[in-house]
Amino acid sequence: MMRRRRFLGTAAAGAATALLPGCGSRSTEPQMPVAYELGKPLPWVNWAGNQSCFPKQRLGPASEAEVVDALRRATGTVRAVGASHSFSGLVPTGDTLIATDLLSGLATHDDAKLQAEVWAGTRLHDLGPLLAGIGQALPTLPDVDHFALGGAIATSVHGTSRQFGSLSNCVAGLTLATPGGELIECSATKNAELFHAARVSLGALGIVTRVRLQNQEPFELTEVSRVERTEDVLADLDSRCARHRHFEFLPLTHSDLCVSVATDPARPGDKDQGEDDPQALEQLRKVFGAVSWMPGADAVYDRILKATMADAGTSVRTGPSFRVFPHLRVVRFREMEYAVPADAGPACVREILETVRKRKLPVCFPLEYRRVAADDIWLSMFQGRPSATISVHQYGDVDHRPYFDEIEPIFWKYEGRPHWGKLHSLDARRLAGLYPRHWRDFQEVRRTLDPAGRMLNPHLKQVLGA
Amino acid sequence: MRILEVLRGRVRRLRAGGEGICAKHPHHRPAHLLAVLLAIPLTGQADLTDRQARLLIVNCLQCHVRSNFGAPIIGDAADWSKRNAQGEERLLRSVIEGRPGMPPFGYCSACDEADLRALTRRIAGLDGGR
């Protein structure tokens, strides 16, 4: 996803807009997707503002016993919600919504094994300092730290690294409150089938209450971002992914530039360099808006970016891992992401960039290209194959569908698996073909735990075919 | 309030080099907590239930104690004066609908209107946070 400081260099582009006619940009002021009245029950709305519902019951259990009780007494379709960051329709229900906000903090920890059992509602933002306090750290994290841990593993949230998998891959065990109101612990050696299913479950098996994380000792990282040519990065991609602990890049549409981000263990003397620019994405948008009407707009846009970003130089952030992994968000957007086989990643991203250019798609929100190691989790996007994840984004106040509809078939061509928490149009029939090894295994576990389908809202029925 | 007692206890332990500080990595002190402690007037009265105080810590304090976030800081009257001038109803609607950089409901999935109203008053310092 987009990182605001990554586009430090584009801040200068903002100055260019003052020189150009017609520099207006659409507002990114959030739009409430549903009407509501104070004094009456409030809706639930996700971060992006594209999902909403009016649950009859909104529960916030503060203990495992209360979760069990809530599940036993809930009526209608039951869904759990963490930080409401998923773009896909995992949460909406008109019946019972169970929020995990109050299931937060450290439950137990094991110094010898470097494991920590954490309540599933814990926000990743709190998780880093919490683990540091017991001499532990997660080996990898996503670049957004507002997620709830339970939601993050339900959707296989990930960072970028050839050697590390998703957050779900850091799970050594978990406790699940089933729709029937039973608490079940599972791990690779205890209730193993449930463990394989529940590490990425879309919240279809019940509510995960506790997660035992396999951590490592705390460590420090240094992240270096620079503006480069996309083709230069692609030509050297394997080497960079092997050389750096974490590597990703963000190609700019209608331009041959990108921002590369390499992150490695910090060395003595590493220092921060450069500053955050929270409005860089908005500046990029203004520049694009100012020139996109012109004949030969691509060339003009690319030239402005090169002129203004050429001197952007390198920016550096260094510190404890949990401070370096995440980045701030101030611009609301919608996102579609697919995981394709790692070897197919470069061809796929080239085809997307070429499609945007050839079809003159009015898009200036950068793409994001990351790597994730293979895992053995039944419904993980990375099951059985090292992957490249490619994301496309659109500003939150613009209809994303024309853009995403153009790009999604490209992902299909490369056997892409959609991110469970992001936008896509696949149904169960198509998805089953992408998970040939364990699709049926997962369905069997789900039917055993929830024969009446109480956890299935319309979106889950569509993607799981239940 | 119990939450304030808990926070005061944590201050004492942090100052003594206790809770939350890894012996091997003392530089990993949870600085965000200190920021919270500095920002919350411990002598003030917060008309929050324990549950609401926990919702505040889990959700609101992610942003409203971090000076580099662009969010108005809890307890900083200068940050809130213009916003508060719009009135409580307008402020509450901003919380519910979200703002650029702020999610709808301030990330609080468990909050109902009474929770949001109480948390908004406390963070913005409306009526002294009571």
Coordinates of C-alpha atoms in Angstrom, one line a residue:
Chain A
M1 CA 0.0 0.0 0.0
M2 CA 0.9 3.6 -0.4
R3 CA 3.4 5.1 2.0
R4 CA 3.3 8.8 2.4
R5 CA 7.0 9.5 3.0
R6 CA 7.9 7.4 0.0
F7 CA 6.8 10.2 -2.2
L8 CA 9.0 12.7 -0.5
G9 CA 10.4 13.5 -3.9
T10 CA 7.0 14.4 -5.3
A11 CA 6.6 17.2 -2.8
A12 CA 8.5 19.3 -5.2
A13 CA 6.0 18.4 -7.8
G14 CA 3.4 20.3 -5.8
A15 CA 5.2 23.5 -6.6
A16 CA 4.8 22.8 -10.3
T17 CA 1.1 22.7 -9.9
A18 CA 1.1 26.4 -9.0
L19 CA 2.5 27.1 -12.4
L20 CA -0.1 25.1 -14.3
P21 CA -3.7 26.0 -15.3
G22 CA -6.6 23.9 -14.1
C23 CA -4.8 22.5 -11.1
G24 CA -7.9 21.7 -9.1
S25 CA -8.1 18.2 -7.6
R26 CA -11.1 16.4 -6.3
S27 CA -11.6 16.4 -2.6
T28 CA -10.5 13.4 -0.6
E29 CA -12.9 14.3 2.2
P30 CA -14.4 11.0 3.3
Q31 CA -17.9 10.3 2.1
M32 CA -20.3 8.6 4.5
P33 CA -21.7 5.7 2.5
V34 CA -24.9 5.5 4.4
A35 CA -27.3 8.0 6.0
Y36 CA -27.5 8.0 9.8
E37 CA -29.1 10.0 12.6
L38 CA -27.7 10.8 16.0
G39 CA -29.8 9.3 18.7
K40 CA -30.5 6.2 16.6
P41 CA -28.4 3.1 16.2
L42 CA -25.2 3.9 14.3
P43 CA -24.0 2.0 11.2
W44 CA -20.7 0.2 11.0
V45 CA -18.4 1.6 8.2
N46 CA -15.0 0.3 7.2
W47 CA -11.8 2.4 6.9
A48 CA -12.2 2.9 3.1
G49 CA -15.8 3.8 3.4
N50 CA -16.9 1.2 0.8
Q51 CA -18.5 -1.3 3.2
S52 CA -21.2 -0.6 5.8
C53 CA -24.1 -2.2 7.6
F54 CA -26.6 -1.6 10.4
P55 CA -26.2 -4.5 12.8
K56 CA -29.2 -5.1 15.1
Q57 CA -26.7 -6.0 17.8
R58 CA -23.2 -4.6 18.3
L59 CA -21.3 -6.5 21.1
G60 CA -17.9 -5.7 22.5
P61 CA -16.9 -8.6 24.7
A62 CA -14.1 -7.9 27.2
S63 CA -13.1 -11.5 27.9
E64 CA -12.9 -14.9 26.3
A65 CA -15.9 -16.0 28.4
E66 CA -17.9 -13.0 27.1
V67 CA -17.0 -14.0 23.5
V68 CA -18.3 -17.5 24.1
D69 CA -21.4 -16.1 25.6
A70 CA -21.9 -13.6 22.8
L71 CA -21.6 -16.4 20.2
R72 CA -24.1 -18.6 22.1
R73 CA -26.7 -15.9 22.4
A74 CA -26.2 -14.2 19.0
T75 CA -29.0 -14.2 16.6
G76 CA -28.9 -14.3 12.8
T77 CA -25.6 -13.9 10.9
V78 CA -22.7 -13.3 13.2
R79 CA -19.6 -11.4 12.1
A80 CA -16.5 -10.4 14.0
V81 CA -14.7 -7.1 13.4
G82 CA -11.3 -5.8 14.4
A83 CA -10.0 -2.5 13.1
S84 CA -12.4 -2.4 10.1
H85 CA -9.5 -2.1 7.6
S86 CA -10.6 -4.8 5.1
F87 CA -11.8 -3.4 1.7
S88 CA -13.8 -6.6 1.0
G89 CA -17.2 -7.4 2.5
L90 CA -16.0 -9.6 5.3
V91 CA -17.7 -7.7 8.0
P92 CA -21.2 -6.5 7.1
T93 CA -24.1 -8.1 8.8
G94 CA -27.6 -6.9 9.6
D95 CA -27.7 -9.1 12.6
T96 CA -24.9 -9.5 15.2
L97 CA -21.5 -7.7 15.0
I98 CA -19.0 -8.7 17.6
A99 CA -16.1 -6.2 18.0
T100 CA -12.8 -7.4 19.5
D101 CA -11.5 -4.0 20.6
L102 CA -11.5 -5.0 24.3
L103 CA -9.7 -8.3 23.8
S104 CA -6.4 -6.6 23.7
G105 CA -2.9 -7.1 25.3
L106 CA -0.5 -9.8 26.3
A107 CA -2.0 -13.0 27.7
T108 CA 1.2 -15.1 28.3
H109 CA 4.7 -15.4 27.0
D110 CA 7.5 -17.9 26.9
D111 CA 11.0 -16.4 27.1
A112 CA 12.8 -19.7 26.1
K113 CA 10.7 -20.2 23.0
L114 CA 10.4 -16.5 22.2
Q115 CA 6.7 -17.0 21.9
A116 CA 4.0 -14.6 23.1
E117 CA 0.2 -15.3 23.4
V118 CA -1.6 -12.1 22.5
W119 CA -5.3 -11.3 22.6
A120 CA -6.7 -11.2 19.1
G121 CA -8.1 -7.7 19.2
T122 CA -4.6 -6.2 19.9
R123 CA -3.8 -3.5 17.3
L124 CA -0.5 -4.1 15.6
H125 CA 0.4 -0.5 16.6
D126 CA 0.4 -1.7 20.3
L127 CA 1.9 -5.1 19.5
G128 CA 5.5 -3.9 18.7
P129 CA 6.0 -2.0 22.0
L130 CA 4.2 -4.8 23.9
L131 CA 6.6 -7.5 22.5
A132 CA 9.6 -5.3 23.0
G133 CA 8.7 -5.1 26.6
I134 CA 9.2 -8.8 27.0
G135 CA 12.3 -9.0 24.8
Q136 CA 10.6 -10.2 21.6
A137 CA 9.7 -8.9 18.1
L138 CA 7.8 -10.2 15.2
P139 CA 10.2 -11.0 12.3
T140 CA 8.1 -9.1 9.8
L141 CA 5.1 -6.8 9.8
P142 CA 2.8 -5.1 7.3
D143 CA 3.3 -1.4 6.5
V144 CA 0.0 -0.5 8.2
D145 CA 0.0 -1.0 11.9
H146 CA -3.7 -0.1 12.7
F147 CA -4.9 -3.6 11.9
A148 CA -6.2 -5.9 14.7
L149 CA -4.1 -9.0 15.0
G150 CA -7.1 -11.3 14.6
G151 CA -8.2 -9.6 11.4
A152 CA -4.7 -9.5 10.0
I153 CA -4.2 -13.3 10.3
A154 CA -7.8 -14.0 9.1
T155 CA -6.8 -12.4 5.8
S156 CA -3.1 -13.3 5.6
V157 CA -1.8 -9.8 5.9
H158 CA 1.8 -9.6 4.9
G159 CA 4.9 -7.4 4.5
T160 CA 7.5 -7.8 1.9
S161 CA 10.4 -10.3 2.0
R162 CA 11.6 -13.2 0.0
Q163 CA 12.5 -15.0 3.2
F164 CA 9.4 -14.3 5.4
G165 CA 5.8 -15.3 5.0
S166 CA 2.7 -13.5 6.0
L167 CA 1.7 -12.7 9.6
S168 CA -0.3 -15.9 9.6
N169 CA 2.9 -17.7 9.1
C170 CA 4.2 -16.3 12.4
V171 CA 1.3 -18.0 14.3
A172 CA 2.4 -21.0 16.4
G173 CA -1.0 -21.6 17.9
L174 CA -4.3 -20.0 18.5
T175 CA -7.6 -20.3 20.5
L176 CA -10.9 -20.3 18.6
A177 CA -14.3 -19.6 20.0
T178 CA -16.5 -21.7 17.7
P179 CA -20.0 -20.6 16.5
G180 CA -21.4 -23.2 18.9
G181 CA -19.7 -21.5 21.8
E182 CA -16.8 -23.9 22.4
L183 CA -13.2 -22.9 23.0
I184 CA -10.6 -24.9 21.0
E185 CA -6.9 -24.5 21.2
C186 CA -4.9 -25.6 18.1
S187 CA -1.3 -25.8 16.9
A188 CA 0.7 -27.9 14.5
T189 CA 0.6 -30.7 17.0
K190 CA -2.8 -30.2 18.6
N191 CA -6.0 -30.1 16.4
A192 CA -3.7 -29.7 13.5
E193 CA -6.4 -29.6 10.8
L194 CA -8.1 -26.8 12.6
F195 CA -4.8 -25.0 12.9
H196 CA -4.2 -25.2 9.1
A197 CA -7.7 -23.8 8.5
A198 CA -7.9 -21.2 11.2
R199 CA -4.6 -19.4 10.5
V200 CA -6.3 -17.9 7.4
S201 CA -10.0 -18.3 7.8
L202 CA -11.8 -15.1 6.7
G203 CA -13.5 -15.3 10.1
A204 CA -15.6 -18.1 8.8
L205 CA -14.8 -20.6 11.6
G206 CA -15.8 -18.5 14.6
I207 CA -13.8 -15.9 16.5
V208 CA -10.1 -16.2 17.2
T209 CA -9.6 -15.0 20.8
R210 CA -5.8 -15.6 21.4
V211 CA -2.9 -15.9 19.0
R212 CA 0.5 -17.4 20.0
L213 CA 3.1 -15.7 17.9
Q214 CA 6.6 -17.1 17.1
N215 CA 8.9 -14.2 17.6
Q216 CA 12.6 -13.4 17.6
E217 CA 14.7 -11.1 19.7
P218 CA 14.2 -7.4 19.1
F219 CA 16.1 -5.9 16.2
E220 CA 16.6 -2.6 14.5
L221 CA 16.1 -1.8 10.9
T222 CA 17.1 0.9 8.4
E223 CA 14.9 1.6 5.5
V224 CA 16.3 3.4 2.4
S225 CA 13.9 4.8 -0.3
R226 CA 15.0 6.2 -3.6
V227 CA 13.5 7.3 -6.9
E228 CA 14.6 5.0 -9.8
R229 CA 13.6 3.8 -13.2
T230 CA 11.1 1.0 -13.0
E231 CA 12.9 -1.1 -15.6
D232 CA 16.2 -0.7 -13.8
V233 CA 14.6 -2.2 -10.7
L234 CA 13.0 -5.0 -12.6
A235 CA 16.3 -5.9 -14.3
D236 CA 17.9 -6.3 -10.9
L237 CA 14.9 -7.5 -9.0
D238 CA 16.0 -11.1 -8.0
S239 CA 19.3 -9.8 -6.8
R240 CA 17.7 -7.0 -4.7
C241 CA 15.2 -9.4 -3.2
A242 CA 18.0 -11.7 -2.2
R243 CA 20.3 -9.0 -1.0
H244 CA 17.9 -7.1 1.2
R245 CA 16.0 -8.4 4.2
H246 CA 13.0 -6.6 2.8
F247 CA 12.6 -5.1 -0.7
E248 CA 9.7 -3.6 -2.6
F249 CA 9.0 -0.9 -5.2
L250 CA 6.2 1.4 -6.1
P251 CA 5.9 2.0 -9.9
L252 CA 4.3 5.3 -10.9
T253 CA 1.7 5.0 -13.7
H254 CA 2.2 7.0 -16.9
S255 CA 5.9 7.3 -16.0
D256 CA 8.9 5.1 -16.1
L257 CA 9.8 6.0 -12.6
C258 CA 9.3 4.2 -9.3
V259 CA 10.2 4.5 -5.7
S260 CA 12.3 1.5 -4.4
V261 CA 12.4 0.7 -0.7
A262 CA 15.1 -1.5 0.7
T263 CA 15.2 -2.4 4.4
D264 CA 18.0 -4.1 6.2
P265 CA 19.3 -4.6 9.7
A266 CA 20.5 -1.3 11.0
R267 CA 24.2 -0.6 11.2
P268 CA 25.9 1.6 13.8
G269 CA 25.8 5.2 12.7
D270 CA 22.6 4.9 10.6
K271 CA 20.6 8.1 10.8
D272 CA 17.2 9.3 9.6
Q273 CA 17.4 11.4 6.5
G274 CA 14.5 13.3 4.8
E275 CA 11.1 14.1 6.2
D276 CA 7.6 12.7 5.9
D277 CA 5.4 14.4 3.4
P278 CA 1.8 13.5 4.4
Q279 CA 0.4 15.2 1.3
A280 CA 2.7 13.8 -1.3
L281 CA 0.0 11.6 -2.8
E282 CA -2.3 14.6 -3.1
Q283 CA 0.5 16.6 -4.8
L284 CA 1.0 13.7 -7.3
R285 CA -2.7 13.9 -8.0
K286 CA -2.6 17.6 -8.6
V287 CA 0.2 17.3 -11.1
F288 CA -1.6 14.5 -12.9
G289 CA -4.9 16.4 -12.9
A290 CA -3.2 19.5 -14.3
V291 CA -1.7 17.8 -17.3
S292 CA -3.9 14.8 -18.1
W293 CA -6.1 16.8 -20.5
M294 CA -3.2 17.7 -22.7
P295 CA -2.2 16.0 -25.9
G296 CA 0.8 13.8 -25.1
A297 CA -0.1 14.0 -21.4
D298 CA 2.0 11.0 -20.5
A299 CA 5.2 12.6 -21.8
V300 CA 4.5 15.9 -20.0
Y301 CA 3.6 14.2 -16.8
D302 CA 6.7 12.0 -16.9
R303 CA 8.8 14.9 -17.6
I304 CA 7.5 16.9 -14.7
L305 CA 8.0 14.0 -12.4
K306 CA 11.6 13.5 -13.6
A307 CA 12.3 17.2 -13.3
T308 CA 10.9 17.5 -9.8
M309 CA 11.9 14.1 -8.4
A310 CA 15.4 13.9 -9.9
D311 CA 16.9 15.7 -6.9
A312 CA 14.8 13.9 -4.3
G313 CA 17.8 11.8 -3.5
T314 CA 17.6 9.1 -0.9
S315 CA 15.5 9.1 2.3
V316 CA 16.3 7.0 5.3
R317 CA 14.4 5.8 8.4
T318 CA 16.1 3.8 11.1
G319 CA 15.0 2.5 14.5
P320 CA 13.3 -0.5 16.2
S321 CA 11.7 -2.8 13.7
F322 CA 8.2 -2.1 14.8
R323 CA 8.7 1.6 14.2
V324 CA 10.3 1.2 10.7
F325 CA 7.9 -1.3 9.2
P326 CA 4.7 0.8 9.4
H327 CA 3.9 4.1 7.7
L328 CA 1.3 6.7 8.1
R329 CA -1.8 7.1 6.0
V330 CA -3.7 10.3 5.4
V331 CA -5.2 9.7 2.0
R332 CA -8.2 7.4 1.8
F333 CA -8.1 4.9 -1.1
R334 CA -9.5 1.6 -2.4
E335 CA -7.2 -1.3 -3.2
M336 CA -7.1 -4.5 -5.2
E337 CA -4.2 -6.9 -4.7
Y338 CA -3.3 -10.3 -6.2
A339 CA -0.5 -12.7 -5.3
V340 CA 1.0 -14.2 -8.4
P341 CA 3.8 -16.8 -8.6
A342 CA 7.1 -14.9 -7.9
D343 CA 8.6 -15.7 -11.3
A344 CA 5.5 -14.2 -13.1
G345 CA 5.6 -10.9 -11.1
P346 CA 7.7 -8.8 -13.4
A347 CA 5.7 -9.7 -16.5
C348 CA 2.5 -9.1 -14.7
V349 CA 3.4 -5.6 -13.4
R350 CA 4.8 -4.7 -16.8
E351 CA 1.5 -5.6 -18.4
I352 CA -0.4 -3.6 -15.9
L353 CA 1.7 -0.5 -16.5
E354 CA 1.5 -1.0 -20.2
T355 CA -2.3 -1.4 -20.0
V356 CA -2.7 1.8 -18.0
R357 CA -0.6 3.7 -20.6
K358 CA -2.1 2.2 -23.7
R359 CA -5.7 2.6 -22.6
K360 CA -5.0 6.0 -21.1
L361 CA -6.5 5.0 -17.8
P362 CA -6.8 8.2 -15.6
V363 CA -4.8 6.8 -12.7
C364 CA -1.9 8.3 -10.9
F365 CA -2.0 6.3 -7.6
P366 CA 1.2 4.3 -7.6
L367 CA 1.2 0.5 -7.8
E368 CA 3.0 -1.6 -5.1
Y369 CA 5.1 -4.7 -5.8
R370 CA 6.1 -6.9 -2.9
R371 CA 7.5 -10.4 -2.3
V372 CA 6.2 -13.0 0.2
A373 CA 7.7 -16.5 1.0
A374 CA 5.6 -19.6 0.4
D375 CA 3.7 -21.2 3.3
D376 CA 1.6 -24.3 4.0
I377 CA -1.6 -22.6 5.2
W378 CA -4.7 -24.0 3.5
L379 CA -6.3 -20.7 2.3
S380 CA -3.2 -18.5 2.4
M381 CA -2.6 -16.6 -0.9
F382 CA 1.0 -17.9 -0.6
Q383 CA 0.2 -21.5 -0.1
G384 CA 2.7 -23.7 -1.9
R385 CA 4.4 -20.9 -3.9
P386 CA 6.7 -18.0 -3.4
S387 CA 4.8 -15.0 -4.5
A388 CA 4.9 -11.5 -5.8
T389 CA 2.0 -9.3 -4.7
I390 CA 0.9 -6.5 -6.9
S391 CA -1.5 -3.9 -5.7
V392 CA -3.5 -1.2 -7.6
H393 CA -5.2 1.6 -5.8
Q394 CA -7.6 4.4 -6.5
Y395 CA -8.4 7.5 -4.5
G396 CA -11.4 7.0 -2.1
D397 CA -13.5 9.6 -3.8
V398 CA -13.2 8.2 -7.3
D399 CA -15.1 5.2 -8.6
H400 CA -12.4 2.5 -8.6
R401 CA -14.4 0.0 -10.7
P402 CA -13.5 1.0 -14.2
Y403 CA -9.8 0.8 -13.4
F404 CA -10.0 -2.4 -11.4
D405 CA -12.2 -4.0 -14.0
E406 CA -9.5 -3.3 -16.6
I407 CA -6.7 -4.7 -14.5
E408 CA -8.2 -7.7 -12.8
P409 CA -8.1 -10.0 -15.9
I410 CA -4.4 -9.4 -16.1
F411 CA -4.0 -10.9 -12.6
W412 CA -6.1 -13.9 -13.7
K413 CA -3.8 -14.5 -16.7
Y414 CA -0.9 -14.9 -14.3
E415 CA -2.8 -17.3 -12.0
G416 CA -3.2 -14.6 -9.3
R417 CA -4.9 -15.3 -6.0
P418 CA -6.8 -12.2 -4.7
H419 CA -6.0 -10.8 -1.2
W420 CA -8.9 -11.9 1.0
G421 CA -9.2 -8.5 2.6
K422 CA -9.1 -6.4 -0.6
L423 CA -11.4 -5.9 -3.6
H424 CA -11.8 -8.6 -6.2
S425 CA -14.7 -10.1 -8.2
L426 CA -14.0 -13.9 -7.9
D427 CA -16.6 -16.3 -6.7
A428 CA -16.1 -19.7 -5.0
R429 CA -15.9 -21.6 -8.3
R430 CA -13.0 -19.6 -9.5
L431 CA -11.3 -19.5 -6.1
A432 CA -11.5 -23.2 -5.6
G433 CA -9.4 -23.6 -8.8
L434 CA -6.7 -21.4 -7.3
Y435 CA -6.5 -23.5 -4.1
P436 CA -6.6 -27.0 -5.5
R437 CA -4.8 -28.7 -2.6
H438 CA -6.9 -27.7 0.4
W439 CA -10.1 -25.9 -0.7
R440 CA -12.2 -28.9 0.2
D441 CA -10.3 -29.5 3.4
F442 CA -11.1 -26.0 4.6
Q443 CA -14.8 -26.4 3.6
E444 CA -15.0 -29.6 5.6
V445 CA -13.6 -28.0 8.7
R446 CA -15.9 -25.0 8.2
R447 CA -19.0 -27.2 7.9
T448 CA -18.1 -29.2 11.0
L449 CA -17.7 -26.1 13.1
D450 CA -20.6 -24.1 11.6
P451 CA -23.1 -26.5 10.0
A452 CA -25.9 -23.8 10.1
G453 CA -23.6 -21.2 8.4
R454 CA -24.1 -18.7 11.1
M455 CA -20.8 -16.9 10.3
L456 CA -21.6 -16.5 6.6
N457 CA -22.6 -13.2 5.4
P458 CA -23.4 -12.6 1.7
H459 CA -19.7 -12.0 0.8
L460 CA -18.5 -15.1 2.5
K461 CA -21.3 -17.1 0.8
Q462 CA -20.0 -15.8 -2.5
V463 CA -16.3 -16.5 -2.0
L464 CA -16.7 -19.8 -0.1
G465 CA -19.7 -21.1 -2.0
A466 CA -21.5 -22.2 1.1
Chain B
M1 CA -10.9 6.6 37.9
R2 CA -9.3 3.2 37.9
I3 CA -7.7 3.9 34.5
L4 CA -5.9 6.9 35.9
E5 CA -4.7 4.9 38.9
V6 CA -3.4 2.2 36.5
L7 CA -1.6 4.9 34.4
R8 CA -0.1 6.5 37.5
G9 CA 1.1 3.0 38.6
R10 CA 2.7 2.5 35.2
V11 CA 4.5 5.9 35.4
R12 CA 6.0 4.9 38.7
R13 CA 7.1 1.5 37.3
L14 CA 8.5 3.0 34.1
R15 CA 10.4 5.6 36.1
A16 CA 11.8 2.9 38.2
G17 CA 12.8 1.0 35.1
G18 CA 10.2 -1.7 35.7
E19 CA 7.2 -2.8 33.7
G20 CA 7.4 -2.7 30.0
I21 CA 11.1 -2.3 29.6
C22 CA 13.1 -5.1 28.3
A23 CA 16.3 -5.6 30.3
K24 CA 18.2 -6.6 27.3
H25 CA 16.9 -3.8 25.2
P26 CA 16.2 -0.8 27.4
H27 CA 16.0 1.5 24.4
H28 CA 12.8 -0.3 23.4
R29 CA 10.9 1.5 26.2
P30 CA 7.3 2.0 25.0
A31 CA 7.7 5.7 24.4
H32 CA 4.1 5.9 23.2
L33 CA 2.9 5.2 26.7
L34 CA 5.0 7.9 28.2
A35 CA 3.5 10.3 25.6
V36 CA 0.0 9.2 26.7
L37 CA 0.9 9.8 30.3
L38 CA 2.2 13.2 29.6
A39 CA -0.8 14.1 27.6
I40 CA -3.5 13.0 30.0
P41 CA -4.0 15.4 32.8
L42 CA -3.8 13.1 35.8
T43 CA -5.5 15.6 38.0
G44 CA -8.4 16.2 35.7
Q45 CA -11.7 14.3 35.9
A46 CA -12.6 12.0 33.1
D47 CA -16.2 10.9 33.0
L48 CA -15.3 7.6 31.3
T49 CA -16.3 4.2 32.4
D50 CA -13.4 1.7 32.6
R51 CA -14.7 0.2 29.4
Q52 CA -14.6 3.5 27.6
A53 CA -11.1 4.2 29.0
R54 CA -9.9 0.9 27.5
L55 CA -11.6 1.8 24.2
L56 CA -9.7 5.1 24.3
I57 CA -6.4 3.4 24.9
V58 CA -6.9 0.8 22.2
N59 CA -8.3 3.1 19.5
C60 CA -8.0 6.9 20.0
L61 CA -4.5 7.0 21.5
Q62 CA -3.0 5.4 18.4
C63 CA -3.1 8.8 16.8
H64 CA -4.1 11.5 19.3
V65 CA -0.8 11.3 21.3
R66 CA 1.6 11.2 18.4
S67 CA 2.8 14.6 17.4
N68 CA 3.9 13.4 13.9
F69 CA 0.5 12.1 13.0
G70 CA -1.2 15.4 12.2
A71 CA -4.0 14.5 14.6
P72 CA -4.9 17.0 17.3
I73 CA -3.2 16.0 20.5
I74 CA -5.3 15.0 23.6
G75 CA -5.0 17.6 26.3
D76 CA -3.6 20.3 23.9
A77 CA -6.1 23.2 24.0
A78 CA -4.5 25.0 21.1
D79 CA -5.1 22.0 18.9
W80 CA -8.7 21.8 19.8
S81 CA -9.9 25.4 20.1
K82 CA -11.0 25.9 16.4
R83 CA -12.4 22.4 16.2
N84 CA -14.4 22.8 19.4
A85 CA -15.8 26.1 18.3
Q86 CA -17.8 24.1 15.7
G87 CA -19.8 22.5 18.6
E88 CA -20.0 19.1 20.0
E89 CA -22.5 17.8 17.5
R90 CA -20.3 18.7 14.5
L91 CA -17.3 17.2 16.2
L92 CA -19.2 14.0 16.9
R93 CA -20.2 13.8 13.3
S94 CA -16.6 14.2 12.2
V95 CA -15.7 11.3 14.4
I96 CA -18.5 9.1 13.0
E97 CA -17.8 9.9 9.4
G98 CA -14.1 10.2 9.6
R99 CA -11.8 12.9 8.3
P100 CA -8.8 12.8 6.0
G101 CA -6.3 10.8 8.0
M102 CA -8.9 9.7 10.5
P103 CA -11.1 6.6 10.0
P104 CA -14.8 6.5 10.6
F105 CA -15.6 6.0 14.3
G106 CA -11.9 6.6 15.1
Y107 CA -11.2 2.9 14.6
C108 CA -13.5 2.0 17.5
S109 CA -15.6 -1.0 16.3
A110 CA -17.2 -1.6 19.6
C111 CA -18.3 2.0 20.2
D112 CA -21.9 3.2 20.2
E113 CA -23.0 6.8 20.2
A114 CA -22.7 7.2 23.9
D115 CA -19.1 5.9 23.8
L116 CA -18.1 8.1 20.9
R117 CA -19.6 11.1 22.6
A118 CA -17.8 10.4 25.9
L119 CA -14.5 9.8 24.2
T120 CA -14.8 12.9 22.0
R121 CA -15.5 15.0 25.0
R122 CA -12.5 13.6 26.8
I123 CA -10.1 13.9 23.9
A124 CA -11.2 17.3 22.8
G125 CA -11.4 18.6 26.3
L126 CA -15.1 19.7 25.9
D127 CA -16.6 20.6 29.3
G128 CA -13.2 19.9 30.8
G129 CA -13.5 16.4 29.5
R130 CA -16.5 15.6 31.7

